[in-house]
Short mmCIF file of C-alpha atoms in Angstrom, two decimals:
data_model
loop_
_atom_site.label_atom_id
_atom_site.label_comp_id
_atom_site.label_asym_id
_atom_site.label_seq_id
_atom_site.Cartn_x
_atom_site.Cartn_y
_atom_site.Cartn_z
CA UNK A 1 79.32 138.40 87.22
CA UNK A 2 81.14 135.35 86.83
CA UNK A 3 83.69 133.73 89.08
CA UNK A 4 87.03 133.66 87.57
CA UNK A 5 90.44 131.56 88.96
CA UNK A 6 94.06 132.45 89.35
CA UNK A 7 94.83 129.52 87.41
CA UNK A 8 93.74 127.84 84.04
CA UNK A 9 91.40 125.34 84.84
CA UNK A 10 91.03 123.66 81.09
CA UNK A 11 92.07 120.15 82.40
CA UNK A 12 90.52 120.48 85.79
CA UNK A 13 88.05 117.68 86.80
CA UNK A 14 86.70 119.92 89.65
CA UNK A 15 86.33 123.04 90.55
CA UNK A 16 84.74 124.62 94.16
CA UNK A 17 85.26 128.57 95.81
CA UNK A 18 84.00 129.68 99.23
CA UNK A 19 83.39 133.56 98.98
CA UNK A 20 83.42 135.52 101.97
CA UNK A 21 84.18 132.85 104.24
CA UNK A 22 84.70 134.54 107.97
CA UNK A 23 87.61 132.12 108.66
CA UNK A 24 91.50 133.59 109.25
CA UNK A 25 93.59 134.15 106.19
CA UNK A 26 96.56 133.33 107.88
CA UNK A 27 95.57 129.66 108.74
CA UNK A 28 93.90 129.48 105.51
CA UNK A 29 97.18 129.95 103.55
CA UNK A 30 99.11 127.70 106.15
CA UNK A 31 96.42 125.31 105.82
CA UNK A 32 96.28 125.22 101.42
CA UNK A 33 100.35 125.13 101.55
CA UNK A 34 100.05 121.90 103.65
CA UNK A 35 97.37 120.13 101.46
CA UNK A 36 98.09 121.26 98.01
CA UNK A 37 99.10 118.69 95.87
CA UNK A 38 97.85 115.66 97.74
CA UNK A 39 95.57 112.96 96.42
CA UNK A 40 91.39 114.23 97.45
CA UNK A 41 91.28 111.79 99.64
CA UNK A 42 94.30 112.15 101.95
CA UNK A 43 93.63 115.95 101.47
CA UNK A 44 90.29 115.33 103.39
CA UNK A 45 91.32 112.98 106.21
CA UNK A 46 94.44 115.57 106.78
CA UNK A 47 91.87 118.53 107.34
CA UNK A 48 89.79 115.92 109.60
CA UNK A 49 92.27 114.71 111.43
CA UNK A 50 93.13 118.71 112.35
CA UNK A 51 89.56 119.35 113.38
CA UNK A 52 89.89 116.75 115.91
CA UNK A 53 93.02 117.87 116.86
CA UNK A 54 94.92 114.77 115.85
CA UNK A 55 97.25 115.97 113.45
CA UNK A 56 98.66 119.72 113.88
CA UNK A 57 99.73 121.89 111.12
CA UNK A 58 102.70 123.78 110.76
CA UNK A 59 103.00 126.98 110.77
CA UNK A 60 106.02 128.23 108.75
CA UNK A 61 105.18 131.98 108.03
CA UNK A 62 102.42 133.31 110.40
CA UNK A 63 103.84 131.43 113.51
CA UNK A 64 104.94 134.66 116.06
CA UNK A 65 103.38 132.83 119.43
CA UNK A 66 102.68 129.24 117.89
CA UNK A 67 103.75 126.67 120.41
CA UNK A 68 105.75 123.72 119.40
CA UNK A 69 104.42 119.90 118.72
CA UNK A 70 106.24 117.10 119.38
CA UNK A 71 103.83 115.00 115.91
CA UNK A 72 105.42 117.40 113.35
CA UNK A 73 108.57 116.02 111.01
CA UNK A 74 111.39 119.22 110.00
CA UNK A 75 109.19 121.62 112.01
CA UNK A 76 108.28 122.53 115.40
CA UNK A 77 105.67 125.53 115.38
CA UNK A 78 102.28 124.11 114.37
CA UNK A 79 98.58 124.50 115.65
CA UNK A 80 94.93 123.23 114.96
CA UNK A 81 93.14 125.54 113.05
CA UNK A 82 89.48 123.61 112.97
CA UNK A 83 87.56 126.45 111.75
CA UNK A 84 89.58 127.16 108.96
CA UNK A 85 89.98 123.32 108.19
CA UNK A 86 86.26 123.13 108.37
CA UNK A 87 85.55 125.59 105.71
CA UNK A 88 88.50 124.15 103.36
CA UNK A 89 86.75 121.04 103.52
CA UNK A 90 83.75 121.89 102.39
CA UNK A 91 85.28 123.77 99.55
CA UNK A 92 86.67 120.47 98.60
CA UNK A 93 83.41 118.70 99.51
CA UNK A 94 81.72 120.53 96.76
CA UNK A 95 84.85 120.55 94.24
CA UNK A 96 84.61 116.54 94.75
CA UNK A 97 80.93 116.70 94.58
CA UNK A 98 80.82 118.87 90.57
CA UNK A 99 83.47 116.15 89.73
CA UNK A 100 81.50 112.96 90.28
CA UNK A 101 79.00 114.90 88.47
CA UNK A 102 80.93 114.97 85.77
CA UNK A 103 81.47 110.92 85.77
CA UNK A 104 84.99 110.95 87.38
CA UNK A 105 85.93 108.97 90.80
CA UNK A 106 87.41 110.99 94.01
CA UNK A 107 90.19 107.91 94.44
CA UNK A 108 91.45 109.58 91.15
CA UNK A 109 91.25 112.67 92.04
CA UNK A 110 94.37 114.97 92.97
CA UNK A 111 94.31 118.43 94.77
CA UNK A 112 95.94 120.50 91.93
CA UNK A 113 95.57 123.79 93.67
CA UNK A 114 93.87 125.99 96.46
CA UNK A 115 94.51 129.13 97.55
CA UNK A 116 92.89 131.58 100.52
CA UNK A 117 93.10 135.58 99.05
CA UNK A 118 92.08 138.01 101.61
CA UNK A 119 89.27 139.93 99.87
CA UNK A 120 87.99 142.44 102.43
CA UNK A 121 87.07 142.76 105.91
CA UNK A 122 83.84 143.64 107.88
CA UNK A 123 84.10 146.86 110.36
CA UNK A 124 83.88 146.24 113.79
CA UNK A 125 84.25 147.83 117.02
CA UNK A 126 85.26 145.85 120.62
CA UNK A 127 84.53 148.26 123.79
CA UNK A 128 87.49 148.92 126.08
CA UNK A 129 88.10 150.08 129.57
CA UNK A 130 86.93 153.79 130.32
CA UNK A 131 84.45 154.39 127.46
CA UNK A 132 87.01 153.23 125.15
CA UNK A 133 86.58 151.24 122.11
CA UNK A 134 89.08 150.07 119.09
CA UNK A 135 88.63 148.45 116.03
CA UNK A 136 87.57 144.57 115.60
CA UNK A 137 87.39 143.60 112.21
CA UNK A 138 86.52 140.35 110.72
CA UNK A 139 88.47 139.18 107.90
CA UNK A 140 86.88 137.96 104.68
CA UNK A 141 88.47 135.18 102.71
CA UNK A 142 88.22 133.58 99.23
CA UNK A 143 88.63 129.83 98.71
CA UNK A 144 89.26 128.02 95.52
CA UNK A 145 90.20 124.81 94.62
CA UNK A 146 90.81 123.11 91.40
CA UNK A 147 90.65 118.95 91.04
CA UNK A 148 92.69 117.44 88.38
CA UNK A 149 92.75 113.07 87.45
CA UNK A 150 95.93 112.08 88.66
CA UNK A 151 99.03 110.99 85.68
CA UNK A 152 98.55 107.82 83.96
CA UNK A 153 94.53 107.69 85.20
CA UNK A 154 91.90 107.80 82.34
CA UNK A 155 89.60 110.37 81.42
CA UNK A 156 86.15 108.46 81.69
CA UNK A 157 85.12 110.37 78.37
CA UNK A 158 88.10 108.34 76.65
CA UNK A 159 86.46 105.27 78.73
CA UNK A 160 83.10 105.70 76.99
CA UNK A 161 84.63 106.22 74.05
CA UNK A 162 86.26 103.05 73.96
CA UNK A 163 83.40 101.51 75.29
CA UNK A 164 81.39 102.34 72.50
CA UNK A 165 83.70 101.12 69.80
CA UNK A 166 83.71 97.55 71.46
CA UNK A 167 79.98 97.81 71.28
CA UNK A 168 79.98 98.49 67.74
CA UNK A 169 82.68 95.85 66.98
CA UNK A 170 80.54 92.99 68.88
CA UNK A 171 77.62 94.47 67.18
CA UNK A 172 79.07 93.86 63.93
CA UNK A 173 80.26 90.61 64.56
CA UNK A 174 76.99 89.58 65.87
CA UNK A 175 75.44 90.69 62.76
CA UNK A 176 78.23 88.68 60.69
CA UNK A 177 77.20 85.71 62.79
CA UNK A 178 73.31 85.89 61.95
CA UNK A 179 74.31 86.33 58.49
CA UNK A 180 76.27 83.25 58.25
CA UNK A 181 73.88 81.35 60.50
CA UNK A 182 71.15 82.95 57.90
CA UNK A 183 73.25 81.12 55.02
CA UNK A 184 73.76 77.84 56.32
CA UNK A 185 69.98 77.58 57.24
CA UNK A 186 69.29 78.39 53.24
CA UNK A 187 72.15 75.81 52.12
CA UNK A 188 70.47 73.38 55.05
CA UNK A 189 66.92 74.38 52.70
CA UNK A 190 68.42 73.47 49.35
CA UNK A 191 70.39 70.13 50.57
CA UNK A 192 66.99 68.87 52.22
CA UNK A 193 64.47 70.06 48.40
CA UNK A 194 67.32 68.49 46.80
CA UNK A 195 67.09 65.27 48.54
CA UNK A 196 63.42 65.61 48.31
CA UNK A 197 63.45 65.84 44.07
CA UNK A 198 65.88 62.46 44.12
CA UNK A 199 63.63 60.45 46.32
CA UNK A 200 60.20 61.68 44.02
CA UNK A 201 62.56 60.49 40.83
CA UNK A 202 63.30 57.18 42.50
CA UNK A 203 60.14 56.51 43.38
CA UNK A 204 58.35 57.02 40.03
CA UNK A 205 58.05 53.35 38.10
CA UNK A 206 59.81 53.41 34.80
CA UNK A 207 58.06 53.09 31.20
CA UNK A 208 59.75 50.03 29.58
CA UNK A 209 58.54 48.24 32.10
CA UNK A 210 54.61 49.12 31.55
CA UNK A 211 55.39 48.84 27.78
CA UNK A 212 56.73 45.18 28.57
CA UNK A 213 53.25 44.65 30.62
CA UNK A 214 51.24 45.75 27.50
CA UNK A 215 53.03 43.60 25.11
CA UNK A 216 52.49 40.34 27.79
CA UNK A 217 49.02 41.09 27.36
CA UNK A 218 48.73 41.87 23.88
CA UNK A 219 50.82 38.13 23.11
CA UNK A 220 48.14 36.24 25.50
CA UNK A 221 45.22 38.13 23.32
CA UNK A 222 47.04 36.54 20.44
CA UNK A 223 47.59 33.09 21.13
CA UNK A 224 44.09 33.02 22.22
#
């Protein structure tokens, strides 16, 4: 069976889901609405910086008992949900990791969407006082997360496109330039035979003057 998403993922430069993650789907969805729509990166330190309890998040819906902290702006009730954080993180871990796969860089990278959806629960039982006991039941959550390149960033198949063209253009004009360098070599050929043939013809003694020797001679034979 394949895994399907809530949302169209044609453009989407990475995609990750965590299936039945034991985690809480209440800090889950607090978690996603507080991320969503930040760059990869900032998305990552933000659900570090809650595992070590350095930055709380706030809890706007599920927040009946949440204390207040003073480090949140336009809200008081927050908390630091590391186990959830941990598991979102590694759902974007591996969403960054298919996307470098794929040739694109996690600076360019923007969190698009993620969502938590409650997909069952496990059946448990806690004992009580008396001989008692009453349900404890673990929640099971689905994770998924979709990467997209941030606006005005290129897609690196459009790179190596491009790429390629100027690597046929210098090709060609590389090929133009042995051409011509082949042609001045042959005109450099037919200057120097030509030179050649005019110094031969220069060289060569002319006929009237042998005749003129043989008629000398021919006049001393006579007045002999």
């Amino acid at each position: 069976m394949g895994i399907s998403y809530s949302v169209d993922t044609e453009d989407a430069a990475g995609l990750a889901m965590g299936r039945d993650l034991r985690v809480s789907h209440k800090d889950c969805v607090e978690i996603c609405k507080e991320i969503k729509g930040l760059d990869l990166t900032e998305a990552r330190r933000k659900l570090q910086a809650v595992q070590d309890e350095e930055e709380a998040v706030p809890m706007k819906t599920h927040n009946a008992g949440v204390g207040h902290r003073s480090n949140l702006d336009g809200w008081d009730a927050g908390a630091f949900p590391e186990k959830a954080a941990g598991h979102l993180d590694d759902v974007l871990h591996n969403a960054q990791g298919n996307a470098e796969e794929q040739g694109f860089e996690a600076d360019n990278l923007v969190v698009s969407h993620i969502a938590a959806h409650k997909v069952g629960e496990i059946q448990g039982m806690k004992p009580r006082a008396f001989g008692r006991a009453g349900p404890w039941n673990t929640t099971l959550v689905d994770v998924e997360a979709v990467l997209e390149l941030q606006e005005g960033v290129e897609h690196p198949d459009e790179r190596e496109d491009e790429e390629e063209e100027e690597a046929e253009a210098d090709g060609e004009a590389d090929a133009e330039g042995e051409e011509a360098e082949e042609a001045d070599a042959v005109e450099e050929e037919e200057a120097e035979a030509d030179e050649d043939e005019d110094d031969q013809y220069v060289s060569q003694p002319s006929e009237p003057e042998e005749e003129d020797e043989h008629s000398d001679l021919e006049e001393h034979h006579d007045n002999r």
